[in-house]
Amino acid sequence: MTEVLVLSQTDKQQAPVLSEQTPTVTAEVIAEQVKNAYEQQSPLKIIGCGSKAFYGRSISGVELTVSGYSGIINYEPSELVITARTGTPLREIEQLLAEHGQMLGFEPPEFSDNATLGGTIACGISGPRRPYTGAVRDFVLGATIINGKGEILKFGGQVMKNVAGYDVSRLMTGALGTLGVLLEISLKVIPKPAFEETRILPYNHQQMCTLLSTLGRQPIPISATYLHNNLLYVRFSGAKAGVVSAAENIGGDVLRQAELFWHQLKEQRLPYFNQDRTLWRVSLPPSAPCIPDLLVDTESITEWGGAQRWVYPKDTDALQQWASDNGGHASGFRNRCGASNSKANSSDANGSTFSPLSPALLTLSKRIKNSFDPHNILNPGRLYKDL
Amino acid sequence: MNSNIAASIRTKRLASLIPMLSMLIPEDAILSEPEQLKAYECDAFTTMRQIPLLTVLPDTIEQVQHIMRCCHALDIPVVARGAGTGLTAGSMPVENGVLLGMSKFNKIHDINLHNRTAWIDPGVRNQAVSDAAAPYNLYFAPDPSSQLACSVGGNVAENAGGVHCLKYGLTVHNILELDVITIEGERITIGGQALDAAGYDLMAVMTGSEGLLGIIVGIRVKLLAKPASARVLLAAFATIEDAGNTIAEIIGAGIIPAGLEMIDQKGIQAIEALMHAGYPVDAAAVIICELDGSVEEVEDELTSVITILNRLNASDIQISTNEAESKRIWAARKAAFPALACLAPDNYVMDGTIPRRALAQVWTRINQLADEYQLLVVNVFHAGDGNMHPSILFDSSDEDQHKRANDLGTRILELCVHVGGTISGEHGIGLEKINEMCLQFTGAEISQFHALKNAFDDKSLLNPGKQIPTLARCTEFHAMHIHNGEMPFPHLERF
Ligand SMILES: Cc1cc2nc3c(=O)[nH]c(=O)nc-3n(C[C@H](O)[C@H](O)[C@H](O)COP(=O)(O)OP(=O)(O)OC[C@H]3O[C@@H](n4cnc5c(N)ncnc54)[C@H](O)[C@@H]3O)c2cc1C
Ligand SMILES: Cc1cc2nc3c(=O)[nH]c(=O)nc-3n(C[C@H](O)[C@H](O)[C@H](O)COP(=O)(O)OP(=O)(O)OC[C@H]3O[C@@H](n4cnc5c(N)ncnc54)[C@H](O)[C@@H]3O)c2cc1C
């Protein structure tokens, strides 16, 4: 780790780091396509690289491919900001950051070798570090987008703080491309922790809750948790001395090859995820109780200190109701019955089933969609039937 | 507006509104006497003032809903007000509009220790949240210098920051859920108790929306564990370049300080005169750096920072060894505003934010501009995140000075935008910076903002005329710029 730090020190006087890659398509060309679609009121389906096509409802439309709009535009380690075109492979960004001892704080899943920055932001899925360092949206500083009229617009910027106008760049995060085609994104980046260690404890759900509730009120550098089959994994990150003392304090066994484990968890490559049925994600307040056995298979994975749970439901409607009663929401995340597009979704009416919005929120959301996309041509119906 | 027309609108509105409001709002919560209304004519940007039609001080959510329904039915504008510490005339009333004071919403309803959250009213003071959480070793991270007075509702509406937001984030990073009343009087829940909510990220849109999209009546804030150790370090520099490079090196070394502030020579002198905190008065700049975390972590980082300071010719390095010493260094920094008040009757605080790399350049250029406009500009700011707070000191009773101060303000913000920054890092736009929005955004972008506003408030009754300029206003502003022979950026080629 010290080596990496030294690297970034010698580096900071140099000019901004740019990637050699030049985009194979210009923003204007993409905007022109959107403008035509707007004029003809013909729906578009925005494609990054396809790694997260399973996420969201399946839709039809003329394909608008943005992967050609790629390349890192600006990166200066001492500014803690990277700006890149949305077609840039996530992996390229992560590699460059790693060379400078930095990383994306939300530990994004890739779900494929060529996942793009655009798809990552549009899906807004964050990895194990999320409760402790922040979600995708927390790191988005600025966005250049094409709205549904084909206008290229720029919101936010490359600085840490910016309150000029409404926060449109964060609004784009997780909107699945229904409010705008993302062209360029500026992200805050953070230093890689100097040291990490993971401990395993023989804890059940209740024991986990009690432990994490106590630890949460102390300045302990937890950076991820995972509970499965009564084994609790806790990762600590930070300065070596602090991590070592925190890890010794909670005890348990040290997890070997921890980096590989957390990677497999975020990429959903653990065997639990590889089942021929629809995986559901339940987002809850961390201390919400165990999901009743009546609703889901007993075997589940709990992450984020209790705030994110992966389950195979027995009754999806009842699960959504239960989640909502307990202050959260549940959505069908991934349908594995077949990996390629439309066929996959025939078994599950429309791909992902996001938790229903209250009537007031749905009305407001439609008006917001309409304000960005008056002819309803950007990924229409991808998020909800009407959004 | 023509004063006769305004007066007749006023009479008509009062006649229809008061009886309607009175159906649900107690008499003593409706203020209409001129001497009562005077207290609400401005926020902390005191050079802009407007007496409201009425001030209403509801104390239940149902009352807020009723007020909104009345105003919506009668097409009367509504401006929300928290504590009125805003610096951009955001909660200044609009002519013949209702001022909705949220001060009676001042309860902390629930602190959840397991989830580390609190459910609070919007009128609760920022500091009161941390005070209430302190027995559990928790606190609310956003800490604007105004935290003793400002309300959390105001913090959400402005997306307020503070000296610790480099490491712990702005308000937007530290809230989970909002209870909002729309202009139609409908109650909606945005966000939730979980870490994310289904649908669009409306928390992002509401945060920083300056009272233009809805009235916030409940807030779920996140609470963080207090760090085990915090050390504050002060260092002096003979040149601004060395100070600026130090900031870049600290962050480049992988250290994210809890706070990283910078004060220029005039600021140091003003603060020292008031506070006698032991600031080195002959330095060109001082930086204040707070490191926090576990004891081990802080010691590690302290060693690295001191190495950087020495390499970049820092002098007078002071390191706090206990909480009292840390407080002394910070107290002086937080007293910057009162200290500057001793130098001139008025202080126009700018809030532009720039990429850190441009710091020394921009600073030098601001000093040149200050000379050009013959005004004193003092810089006390959040250097870690590039949020500059140049204070233009002037006397508003001198009309010429007042005009020069405004013009200089515009030039400084123009400069911030030109180097890739923004006109506002944390104070918001309100009415004060509305023209400068035209420097940062194109017509299409401004139209998109209006369209978004329209989705929430199609009659444009919530805080109308603030935050987003009309396109006509931008055209006028650009024309004036050219008219004065000041084409945008003629002087900036050297950058
Ligand atoms: C590991 C894996 C699992 C798969 N599982 C399934 C499955 O379960 N079911 C299935 O049907 N298919 C699955 N696929 C198939 C694959 O995803 C398809 O090839 C798909 O046609 C295209 O995906 P996409 O572009 O929507 O994805 P991505 O590029 O990942 O985009 C994800 C979302 O972001 C939006 N987006 C991307 N870029 C932008 C941008 N610049 N601006 C705005 N919005 C943007 C997209 O519109 C989409 O809504 C899987 C593929 C992989 C690699
Ligand atoms: C000495 C001083 C130091 C300051 N330091 C900082 C600083 O370090 N960082 C910083 O960010 N700011 C700072 N400020 C600015 C100010 O304190 C913040 O903007 C604060 O968030 C405003 O809160 P308030 O309750 O006073 O809001 P007000 O001034 O009353 O209102 C501000 C805006 O919020 C809207 N609003 C208020 N309540 C609601 C509600 N319930 N629902 C909807 N809209 C609402 C108003 O309409 C208005 O547009 C400082 C101000 C002063 C005077």
Coordinates of N, CA, C and O in Angstrom, one line a residue, chain B residues 30-158:
Chain B
I30 N -51.5 34.1 12.8 CA -51.5 34.9 11.6 C -51.1 36.3 11.9 O -51.8 37.0 12.6
L31 N -50.0 36.7 11.4 CA -49.4 38.0 11.7 C -49.7 38.9 10.5 O -49.3 38.6 9.4
S32 N -50.3 40.1 10.8 CA -50.6 41.0 9.7 C -50.2 42.4 10.0 O -50.3 43.3 9.1
E33 N -49.9 42.7 11.3 CA -49.5 44.1 11.6 C -48.1 44.5 11.0 O -47.2 43.6 11.1
P34 N -48.0 45.7 10.5 CA -46.7 46.0 9.9 C -45.5 45.8 10.8 O -44.5 45.3 10.4
E35 N -45.7 46.1 12.1 CA -44.5 46.0 13.0 C -44.2 44.5 13.2 O -43.1 44.2 13.5
Q36 N -45.2 43.7 13.1 CA -45.0 42.2 13.3 C -44.3 41.7 12.0 O -43.4 40.9 12.1
L37 N -44.7 42.2 10.9 CA -44.2 41.7 9.6 C -42.8 42.1 9.3 O -42.0 41.5 8.6
K38 N -42.4 43.3 9.9 CA -41.1 43.8 9.8 C -40.0 42.8 10.1 O -38.9 42.7 9.4
A39 N -40.2 41.9 11.1 CA -39.3 40.9 11.5 C -39.0 39.9 10.5 O -38.0 39.2 10.5
Y40 N -39.8 39.8 9.5 CA -39.7 38.8 8.4 C -39.3 39.3 7.1 O -39.4 38.7 6.1
E41 N -38.9 40.6 7.0 CA -38.7 41.2 5.7 C -37.4 40.8 5.0 O -37.2 41.0 3.8
C42 N -36.4 40.2 5.8 CA -35.2 39.7 5.1 C -34.6 38.6 5.8 O -35.0 38.2 6.9
D43 N -33.7 37.9 5.2 CA -32.8 36.9 5.9 C -31.5 37.6 6.2 O -31.5 38.8 6.4
A44 N -30.4 36.8 6.3 CA -29.2 37.4 6.7 C -28.5 38.2 5.6 O -27.5 38.8 5.8
F45 N -29.1 38.2 4.4 CA -28.7 39.0 3.3 C -29.5 40.3 3.4 O -30.6 40.4 2.8
T46 N -29.1 41.2 4.2 CA -30.0 42.3 4.7 C -30.1 43.4 3.7 O -31.0 44.3 3.9
T47 N -29.4 43.4 2.6 CA -29.6 44.5 1.7 C -30.8 44.3 0.7 O -31.1 45.2 0.0
M48 N -31.4 43.2 0.8 CA -32.7 43.0 0.1 C -33.8 42.8 1.1 O -33.7 41.9 1.9
R49 N -34.9 43.5 0.9 CA -36.0 43.4 1.9 C -37.3 43.5 1.2 O -37.5 44.2 0.2
Q50 N -38.3 42.8 1.8 CA -39.7 42.9 1.3 C -40.6 42.5 2.4 O -40.5 41.5 3.0
I51 N -41.6 43.4 2.6 CA -42.6 43.0 3.7 C -43.6 42.0 3.0 O -44.1 42.2 1.9
P52 N -43.9 40.9 3.8 CA -44.9 40.0 3.2 C -46.3 40.5 3.3 O -46.6 41.4 4.1
L53 N -47.2 39.8 2.6 CA -48.6 40.0 2.8 C -49.1 39.7 4.2 O -49.7 40.5 4.9
L54 N -48.7 38.5 4.6 CA -49.0 38.0 6.0 C -47.8 37.0 6.3 O -47.2 36.5 5.5
T55 N -47.7 36.9 7.6 CA -46.8 35.8 8.1 C -47.7 34.8 8.8 O -48.5 35.2 9.7
V56 N -47.6 33.5 8.5 CA -48.4 32.5 9.2 C -47.4 31.6 9.9 O -46.4 31.2 9.3
L57 N -47.7 31.3 11.1 CA -46.8 30.4 11.9 C -47.5 29.2 12.3 O -48.0 29.1 13.5
P58 N -47.7 28.2 11.5 CA -48.4 27.0 11.8 C -47.6 26.1 12.8 O -46.4 26.3 12.9
D59 N -48.4 25.3 13.6 CA -47.7 24.3 14.4 C -48.1 22.9 14.2 O -47.7 22.0 15.0
T60 N -48.9 22.6 13.2 CA -49.2 21.2 12.9 C -49.1 21.1 11.4 O -49.2 22.0 10.6
I61 N -48.9 19.8 11.0 CA -48.8 19.5 9.6 C -50.1 19.8 8.8 O -50.1 20.3 7.7
E62 N -51.2 19.5 9.5 CA -52.5 19.8 8.9 C -52.7 21.3 8.6 O -53.2 21.7 7.6
Q63 N -52.2 22.1 9.5 CA -52.2 23.6 9.3 C -51.4 23.9 8.1 O -51.8 24.8 7.2
V64 N -50.2 23.3 7.9 CA -49.4 23.6 6.7 C -50.2 23.2 5.5 O -50.3 24.0 4.5
Q65 N -50.8 22.1 5.5 CA -51.6 21.6 4.4 C -52.7 22.6 4.0 O -52.9 22.9 2.9
H66 N -53.4 23.1 5.1 CA -54.5 24.0 4.9 C -54.0 25.3 4.3 O -54.5 25.8 3.3
I67 N -52.8 25.8 4.8 CA -52.3 27.1 4.2 C -52.0 26.9 2.8 O -52.3 27.7 1.9
M68 N -51.4 25.7 2.4 CA -51.0 25.5 1.0 C -52.3 25.4 0.2 O -52.3 26.0 -0.9
R69 N -53.3 24.8 0.7 CA -54.5 24.6 -0.1 C -55.2 26.0 -0.3 O -55.6 26.3 -1.5
C70 N -55.2 26.8 0.7 CA -55.7 28.2 0.5 C -54.9 29.0 -0.5 O -55.5 29.6 -1.4
C71 N -53.6 29.0 -0.4 CA -52.8 29.8 -1.3 C -52.9 29.2 -2.7 O -52.9 30.0 -3.7
H72 N -53.0 27.9 -2.8 CA -53.1 27.3 -4.2 C -54.4 27.7 -4.8 O -54.5 28.1 -6.0
A73 N -55.5 27.7 -4.0 CA -56.8 28.0 -4.5 C -56.9 29.5 -4.9 O -57.5 29.8 -5.9
L74 N -56.2 30.3 -4.2 CA -56.3 31.8 -4.4 C -55.1 32.3 -5.2 O -55.0 33.5 -5.4
D75 N -54.2 31.4 -5.7 CA -53.1 31.8 -6.5 C -52.2 32.8 -5.7 O -51.7 33.8 -6.3
I76 N -51.9 32.6 -4.5 CA -51.1 33.5 -3.7 C -49.7 32.8 -3.4 O -49.7 31.6 -3.0
P77 N -48.6 33.4 -3.7 CA -47.3 32.8 -3.5 C -47.0 32.6 -2.0 O -47.5 33.2 -1.2
V78 N -46.2 31.5 -1.8 CA -45.8 31.1 -0.4 C -44.2 31.0 -0.4 O -43.6 30.4 -1.2
V79 N -43.7 31.7 0.6 CA -42.2 31.6 0.9 C -42.0 30.9 2.2 O -42.5 31.4 3.2
A80 N -41.3 29.8 2.3 CA -41.0 29.2 3.6 C -39.8 29.9 4.2 O -38.9 30.3 3.5
R81 N -39.8 29.9 5.5 CA -38.7 30.4 6.3 C -38.4 29.5 7.4 O -39.2 29.1 8.2
G82 N -37.1 29.2 7.5 CA -36.6 28.5 8.7 C -36.2 29.5 9.7 O -37.0 30.1 10.4
A83 N -34.9 29.6 9.9 CA -34.4 30.5 10.9 C -34.0 31.9 10.3 O -33.6 32.8 11.0
G84 N -34.1 32.0 9.0 CA -33.7 33.3 8.4 C -32.2 33.6 8.4 O -31.8 34.7 8.3
T85 N -31.4 32.6 8.5 CA -29.9 32.8 8.4 C -29.3 32.7 7.0 O -28.1 32.8 6.9
G86 N -30.2 32.4 6.1 CA -29.7 32.3 4.7 C -29.0 33.5 4.2 O -29.2 34.6 4.7
L87 N -28.1 33.4 3.3 CA -27.2 34.5 2.9 C -27.6 35.0 1.5 O -26.8 35.7 0.9
T88 N -28.7 34.5 0.9 CA -29.0 34.8 -0.5 C -30.4 35.3 -0.7 O -30.9 35.2 -1.8
A89 N -31.0 35.8 0.3 CA -32.4 36.3 0.2 C -33.4 35.2 -0.2 O -34.4 35.5 -0.7
G90 N -33.0 34.0 0.1 CA -33.9 32.8 -0.2 C -35.2 32.9 0.5 O -36.3 32.6 0.0
S91 N -35.2 33.3 1.8 CA -36.5 33.3 2.5 C -37.0 34.7 2.7 O -37.9 35.0 3.5
M92 N -36.5 35.6 1.9 CA -37.1 37.0 1.8 C -38.5 36.8 1.2 O -38.6 36.1 0.2
P93 N -39.5 37.5 1.8 CA -40.8 37.3 1.2 C -40.9 37.8 -0.2 O -40.0 38.6 -0.7
V94 N -41.9 37.4 -0.9 CA -42.2 38.0 -2.2 C -43.4 39.0 -2.1 O -44.2 38.8 -1.2
E95 N -43.5 40.0 -2.9 CA -44.5 41.0 -2.8 C -45.9 40.3 -2.8 O -46.2 39.5 -3.6
N96 N -46.7 40.7 -1.8 CA -48.0 40.2 -1.7 C -48.1 38.7 -1.6 O -49.1 38.1 -2.0
G97 N -47.1 38.1 -1.0 CA -47.1 36.6 -0.8 C -47.1 36.3 0.7 O -46.8 37.2 1.5
V98 N -47.4 35.1 1.0 CA -47.5 34.6 2.4 C -46.1 34.2 2.8 O -45.3 33.6 2.0
L99 N -45.7 34.5 4.0 CA -44.4 34.0 4.6 C -44.8 32.9 5.5 O -45.6 33.2 6.5
L100 N -44.3 31.7 5.3 CA -44.7 30.6 6.1 C -43.5 30.3 7.0 O -42.5 29.7 6.6
G101 N -43.7 30.7 8.3 CA -42.6 30.5 9.2 C -42.7 29.1 9.9 O -43.7 28.7 10.4
M102 N -41.6 28.4 9.8 CA -41.6 27.0 10.3 C -41.0 26.9 11.7 O -40.7 25.8 12.2
S103 N -40.9 28.0 12.4 CA -40.1 28.0 13.7 C -40.8 27.2 14.8 O -40.2 26.7 15.7
K104 N -42.2 27.0 14.7 CA -42.9 26.2 15.8 C -42.7 24.7 15.6 O -43.0 24.0 16.5
F105 N -42.2 24.3 14.5 CA -41.8 22.9 14.3 C -40.5 22.7 14.8 O -39.5 22.6 14.1
N106 N -40.4 22.5 16.2 CA -39.1 22.5 16.8 C -38.8 21.3 17.7 O -38.0 21.3 18.6
K107 N -39.5 20.1 17.3 CA -39.3 19.0 18.2 C -38.4 17.9 17.5 O -38.5 17.7 16.3
I108 N -37.6 17.2 18.4 CA -36.9 16.0 17.9 C -37.8 14.9 18.4 O -38.0 14.7 19.6
H109 N -38.4 14.1 17.5 CA -39.4 13.2 17.9 C -38.8 11.9 18.3 O -39.3 11.2 19.2
D110 N -37.7 11.4 17.7 CA -37.3 10.1 18.0 C -35.8 9.9 17.6 O -35.4 10.4 16.5
I111 N -35.0 9.4 18.5 CA -33.6 9.0 18.1 C -33.6 7.5 18.1 O -33.8 6.9 19.1
N112 N -33.2 6.9 16.9 CA -33.2 5.5 16.8 C -31.7 5.0 16.9 O -30.9 5.3 16.0
L113 N -31.4 4.4 18.0 CA -29.9 4.1 18.3 C -29.4 3.0 17.4 O -28.3 2.9 17.0
H114 N -30.3 2.0 17.0 CA -29.9 0.9 16.2 C -29.6 1.3 14.7 O -28.7 0.9 14.1
N115 N -30.6 2.2 14.2 CA -30.4 2.6 12.9 C -29.5 3.9 12.8 O -29.1 4.3 11.7
R116 N -29.2 4.5 13.9 CA -28.5 5.8 14.0 C -29.1 6.8 13.2 O -28.5 7.4 12.3
T117 N -30.4 7.1 13.5 CA -31.1 8.1 12.7 C -32.0 8.9 13.8 O -32.2 8.4 14.9
A118 N -32.4 10.1 13.4 CA -33.4 10.8 14.2 C -34.4 11.4 13.3 O -34.2 11.8 12.2
W119 N -35.7 11.4 13.8 CA -36.8 12.0 13.1 C -37.1 13.3 13.7 O -37.4 13.4 14.9
I120 N -36.9 14.4 13.0 CA -37.0 15.7 13.6 C -37.9 16.6 12.8 O -38.2 16.4 11.6
D121 N -38.4 17.7 13.5 CA -39.1 18.7 12.8 C -38.2 19.6 12.0 O -37.0 19.7 12.3
P122 N -38.7 20.3 11.0 CA -37.8 21.1 10.1 C -37.2 22.3 10.8 O -36.2 22.9 10.5
G123 N -37.9 22.8 11.9 CA -37.5 24.0 12.6 C -36.5 23.8 13.6 O -36.0 24.8 14.2
V124 N -36.1 22.5 13.9 CA -35.1 22.2 14.9 C -33.7 22.8 14.5 O -33.4 22.8 13.3
R125 N -33.1 23.5 15.4 CA -31.8 24.1 15.1 C -30.7 23.0 14.9 O -30.7 21.9 15.5
N126 N -29.9 23.2 13.9 CA -28.8 22.3 13.6 C -28.1 21.7 14.8 O -28.0 20.5 15.0
Q127 N -27.6 22.6 15.7 CA -26.8 22.2 16.8 C -27.6 21.4 17.8 O -27.1 20.5 18.4
A128 N -28.9 21.7 17.9 CA -29.8 20.9 18.8 C -29.8 19.4 18.5 O -30.0 18.6 19.4
V129 N -29.7 19.1 17.2 CA -29.7 17.7 16.9 C -28.4 17.0 17.4 O -28.5 15.9 18.1
S130 N -27.3 17.6 17.2 CA -26.1 17.0 17.8 C -26.1 17.0 19.3 O -25.6 16.0 19.9
D131 N -26.6 18.0 19.9 CA -26.7 18.0 21.4 C -27.6 16.9 21.9 O -27.2 16.2 22.8
A132 N -28.7 16.6 21.2 CA -29.6 15.6 21.7 C -29.0 14.2 21.4 O -29.3 13.3 22.2
A133 N -28.1 14.1 20.4 CA -27.6 12.8 20.1 C -26.3 12.5 20.9 O -25.8 11.4 21.0
A134 N -25.7 13.6 21.5 CA -24.4 13.5 22.2 C -24.4 12.4 23.3 O -23.4 11.7 23.4
P135 N -25.5 12.2 24.1 CA -25.4 11.2 25.1 C -25.2 9.8 24.6 O -24.7 8.9 25.3
Y136 N -25.5 9.6 23.3 CA -25.3 8.3 22.7 C -24.0 8.2 21.9 O -23.9 7.3 21.0
N137 N -23.2 9.2 22.1 CA -21.9 9.3 21.3 C -22.2 9.4 19.8 O -21.4 9.0 19.0
L138 N -23.3 10.1 19.4 CA -23.6 10.3 18.0 C -23.7 11.8 17.8 O -23.9 12.6 18.7
Y139 N -23.6 12.2 16.5 CA -23.8 13.6 16.1 C -24.3 13.7 14.7 O -24.3 12.7 13.9
F140 N -24.8 14.9 14.3 CA -25.3 15.2 13.0 C -24.2 15.9 12.3 O -23.7 17.0 12.7
A141 N -23.7 15.3 11.2 CA -22.4 15.8 10.6 C -22.4 17.2 10.0 O -21.5 18.0 10.2
P142 N -23.4 17.6 9.2 CA -23.3 19.0 8.6 C -23.3 20.1 9.6 O -24.1 20.1 10.5
D143 N -22.2 20.9 9.5 CA -22.0 21.9 10.6 C -21.7 23.3 10.1 O -20.6 23.8 10.2
P144 N -22.7 23.9 9.4 CA -22.5 25.2 9.0 C -22.1 26.1 10.1 O -22.5 25.9 11.3
S145 N -21.3 27.2 9.8 CA -20.9 28.1 10.9 C -22.1 28.7 11.6 O -21.9 29.1 12.8
S146 N -23.2 28.7 11.0 CA -24.4 29.3 11.6 C -25.2 28.2 12.4 O -26.3 28.4 12.8
Q147 N -24.6 27.1 12.8 CA -25.3 26.0 13.3 C -26.0 26.2 14.6 O -27.0 25.5 15.0
L148 N -25.6 27.3 15.4 CA -26.4 27.6 16.6 C -27.7 28.1 16.3 O -28.7 27.9 17.1
A149 N -27.9 28.7 15.1 CA -29.2 29.4 14.8 C -29.9 28.7 13.7 O -31.2 28.7 13.7
C150 N -29.3 28.2 12.6 CA -30.0 27.8 11.4 C -30.8 26.5 11.7 O -30.5 25.7 12.6
S151 N -31.9 26.4 10.9 CA -32.8 25.2 11.1 C -32.3 24.1 10.2 O -31.8 24.4 9.1
V152 N -32.6 22.9 10.5 CA -32.3 21.7 9.7 C -33.1 21.8 8.4 O -32.7 21.5 7.3
G153 N -34.4 22.3 8.5 CA -35.2 22.5 7.3 C -34.5 23.4 6.3 O -34.4 23.1 5.1
G154 N -33.9 24.5 6.8 CA -33.2 25.4 6.0 C -31.9 24.7 5.4 O -31.5 25.0 4.3
N155 N -31.3 23.9 6.2 CA -30.1 23.2 5.8 C -30.5 22.3 4.6 O -29.7 22.2 3.6
V156 N -31.6 21.6 4.7 CA -32.0 20.7 3.6 C -32.3 21.5 2.4 O -31.9 21.2 1.2
A157 N -33.1 22.6 2.6 CA -33.5 23.5 1.4 C -32.3 24.1 0.7 O -32.3 24.4 -0.5
E158 N -31.2 24.3 1.5 CA -30.0 24.9 0.8 C -28.9 23.9 0.6 O -27.9 24.2 0.0

